[in-house]
Coordinates of C-alpha atoms in Angstrom, one line a residue:
M1 CA -88.6 -5.5 14.2
L2 CA -86.6 -3.1 16.3
D3 CA -84.7 -4.2 19.3
K4 CA -86.4 -3.4 22.6
K5 CA -83.5 -1.4 24.0
V6 CA -83.1 0.6 20.7
T7 CA -86.9 1.3 20.7
E8 CA -86.7 2.4 24.4
L9 CA -83.8 4.8 23.6
L10 CA -85.6 6.2 20.6
N11 CA -88.7 6.8 22.7
Q12 CA -86.6 8.6 25.3
Q13 CA -85.0 10.6 22.6
I14 CA -88.4 11.8 21.4
N15 CA -89.0 13.2 24.9
K16 CA -85.5 14.8 24.9
E17 CA -86.1 16.4 21.6
F18 CA -89.4 17.9 22.8
Y19 CA -87.6 19.0 25.9
S20 CA -85.0 20.7 23.7
A21 CA -87.9 22.6 21.9
Y22 CA -89.1 23.8 25.3
F23 CA -85.6 24.7 26.3
Y24 CA -85.1 26.8 23.2
L25 CA -88.5 28.4 23.5
D26 CA -87.5 29.4 27.1
I27 CA -84.4 31.0 25.7
A28 CA -86.4 32.8 23.0
N29 CA -88.7 34.0 25.7
Y30 CA -85.6 35.3 27.7
Y31 CA -84.4 37.3 24.7
E32 CA -87.9 38.5 23.9
S33 CA -88.0 40.0 27.4
M34 CA -84.8 41.9 26.5
N35 CA -86.3 43.2 23.2
L36 CA -83.7 41.1 21.2
D37 CA -86.2 39.8 18.6
G38 CA -83.5 38.5 16.3
F39 CA -82.0 36.3 19.1
A40 CA -85.6 35.2 19.9
N41 CA -86.2 34.4 16.2
W42 CA -83.1 32.2 16.1
F43 CA -84.1 30.2 19.1
K44 CA -87.8 29.9 18.0
I45 CA -86.5 28.3 14.8
Q46 CA -84.2 26.1 16.8
A47 CA -87.3 25.0 18.8
Q48 CA -89.1 24.1 15.6
E49 CA -86.1 22.0 14.4
E50 CA -86.2 20.1 17.7
R51 CA -89.9 19.4 17.3
D52 CA -89.2 18.1 13.8
H53 CA -86.4 15.9 15.1
A54 CA -88.9 14.4 17.6
M55 CA -91.4 13.8 14.9
L56 CA -88.8 12.1 12.6
M57 CA -88.1 9.6 15.4
Y58 CA -91.8 9.2 16.1
Q59 CA -92.4 8.4 12.4
Y60 CA -89.4 6.1 12.3
L61 CA -90.7 4.1 15.2
H62 CA -94.2 3.8 13.6
N63 CA -92.7 2.9 10.2
N64 CA -91.0 0.0 12.0
N65 CA -94.0 -1.2 13.9
A66 CA -92.6 -0.1 17.2
K67 CA -94.6 1.4 20.0
V68 CA -94.3 5.1 20.6
T69 CA -94.5 6.1 24.2
L70 CA -95.0 9.8 24.9
D71 CA -93.9 10.9 28.4
A72 CA -94.3 14.3 30.1
V73 CA -91.9 17.0 29.0
S74 CA -89.9 18.6 31.8
K75 CA -89.9 22.3 32.4
P76 CA -86.6 24.0 31.6
E77 CA -85.0 25.2 34.8
K78 CA -82.1 27.2 33.6
V79 CA -81.9 30.8 34.9
F80 CA -80.0 33.2 32.7
S81 CA -78.1 36.2 34.1
D82 CA -76.8 37.9 31.0
K83 CA -76.9 37.9 27.2
V84 CA -74.2 35.2 26.7
S85 CA -75.3 32.6 29.3
P86 CA -78.1 31.2 27.1
L87 CA -75.6 30.7 24.3
K88 CA -73.3 28.8 26.6
A89 CA -76.2 26.7 27.9
T90 CA -77.1 26.0 24.2
L91 CA -73.6 24.5 23.6
E92 CA -73.8 22.5 26.8
H93 CA -77.2 21.2 25.8
E94 CA -76.2 20.3 22.3
I95 CA -73.1 18.4 23.6
F96 CA -75.5 16.4 25.9
V97 CA -77.9 15.7 23.0
T98 CA -74.9 14.4 20.9
S99 CA -74.1 12.0 23.7
L100 CA -77.7 10.7 23.7
I101 CA -77.7 10.2 19.9
N102 CA -74.3 8.4 20.2
S103 CA -75.8 6.1 22.9
I104 CA -78.7 5.1 20.6
Y105 CA -76.3 4.6 17.7
S106 CA -74.1 2.4 19.9
A107 CA -77.1 0.3 20.9
A108 CA -78.1 -0.1 17.3
F109 CA -74.5 -1.0 16.3
E110 CA -74.4 -3.6 19.1
K111 CA -77.6 -5.2 17.7
K112 CA -76.4 -4.9 14.1
D113 CA -79.4 -2.8 13.4
F114 CA -78.1 -1.2 10.3
R115 CA -81.4 0.4 9.3
T116 CA -81.5 2.4 12.6
M117 CA -77.8 3.2 12.2
Q118 CA -78.5 4.6 8.7
F119 CA -81.5 6.6 10.1
L120 CA -79.3 8.0 12.9
D121 CA -76.5 9.0 10.5
W122 CA -78.4 12.2 9.7
F123 CA -78.7 13.0 13.4
V124 CA -75.0 12.4 14.0
K125 CA -74.2 14.9 11.2
E126 CA -76.9 17.3 12.5
Q127 CA -75.4 17.3 16.0
G128 CA -72.1 18.3 14.6
E129 CA -73.8 21.3 12.9
E130 CA -75.7 22.1 16.1
E131 CA -72.6 22.2 18.2
K132 CA -70.7 24.3 15.6
S133 CA -73.6 26.8 15.5
A134 CA -73.6 27.2 19.2
M135 CA -69.8 27.7 19.3
D136 CA -70.1 30.3 16.5
L137 CA -72.7 32.3 18.4
I138 CA -70.6 32.3 21.5
A139 CA -67.5 33.3 19.5
K140 CA -69.5 36.2 17.8
M141 CA -70.6 37.5 21.2
R142 CA -67.0 37.4 22.5
V143 CA -65.7 39.2 19.4
L144 CA -68.4 41.7 19.0
G145 CA -69.2 42.2 22.7
D146 CA -72.6 43.3 24.0
G147 CA -72.4 47.0 23.2
A148 CA -75.4 48.6 21.5
N149 CA -73.9 48.6 17.9
S150 CA -72.6 45.1 18.2
L151 CA -75.9 43.7 19.6
Y152 CA -77.8 45.5 16.9
Q153 CA -75.6 43.9 14.2
L154 CA -75.8 40.4 15.7
N155 CA -79.5 40.7 16.5
S156 CA -80.2 41.7 12.9
E157 CA -78.1 38.7 11.6
L158 CA -80.0 36.3 13.9
G159 CA -83.3 37.8 12.9
A160 CA -82.7 36.9 9.2
R161 CA -82.6 33.2 10.0
T162 CA -85.4 31.3 8.3
Y163 CA -86.6 27.8 8.9
N164 CA -85.7 25.0 6.5
P165 CA -87.4 21.7 7.5
P166 CA -85.2 18.6 7.4
S167 CA -85.5 16.5 4.3
L168 CA -84.8 13.1 5.7
A169 CA -86.4 10.2 3.8
L170 CA -87.8 7.6 6.2

């Protein structure tokens, strides 16, 4: 039986993961409006990953006879003014999500809930990868700039991204 606080935090995280999906779809929409389909592709895949993260937590709660509570998902409110601001917002958001995962892990550790800690190990590693991906995108934009040739090259690179669903055994 999962601890009440750990269950509550996991339920909150499900909501945050669905919010993250909305957030990344909003960014994809922004880039679509600029005809940067490669950037849009990268963020649509990012949104799919976030939905899958939510569903992994959903299934974990069900597998442990814990109640799943689905709350309303907030509308993303960020307004972007240039091509790099969504990338910076992505890094900021991923750092925030890392802090949330760490809070759940801390609560599980406090309760000696080793099963949940083991489940969260994958998310801890994933967050490191997410932060690095966001930093890499920002660095590429800084190095390449937003000239036509550079944008074409980066847009093509981001357009080649494909989706690989997580393979986390629950």
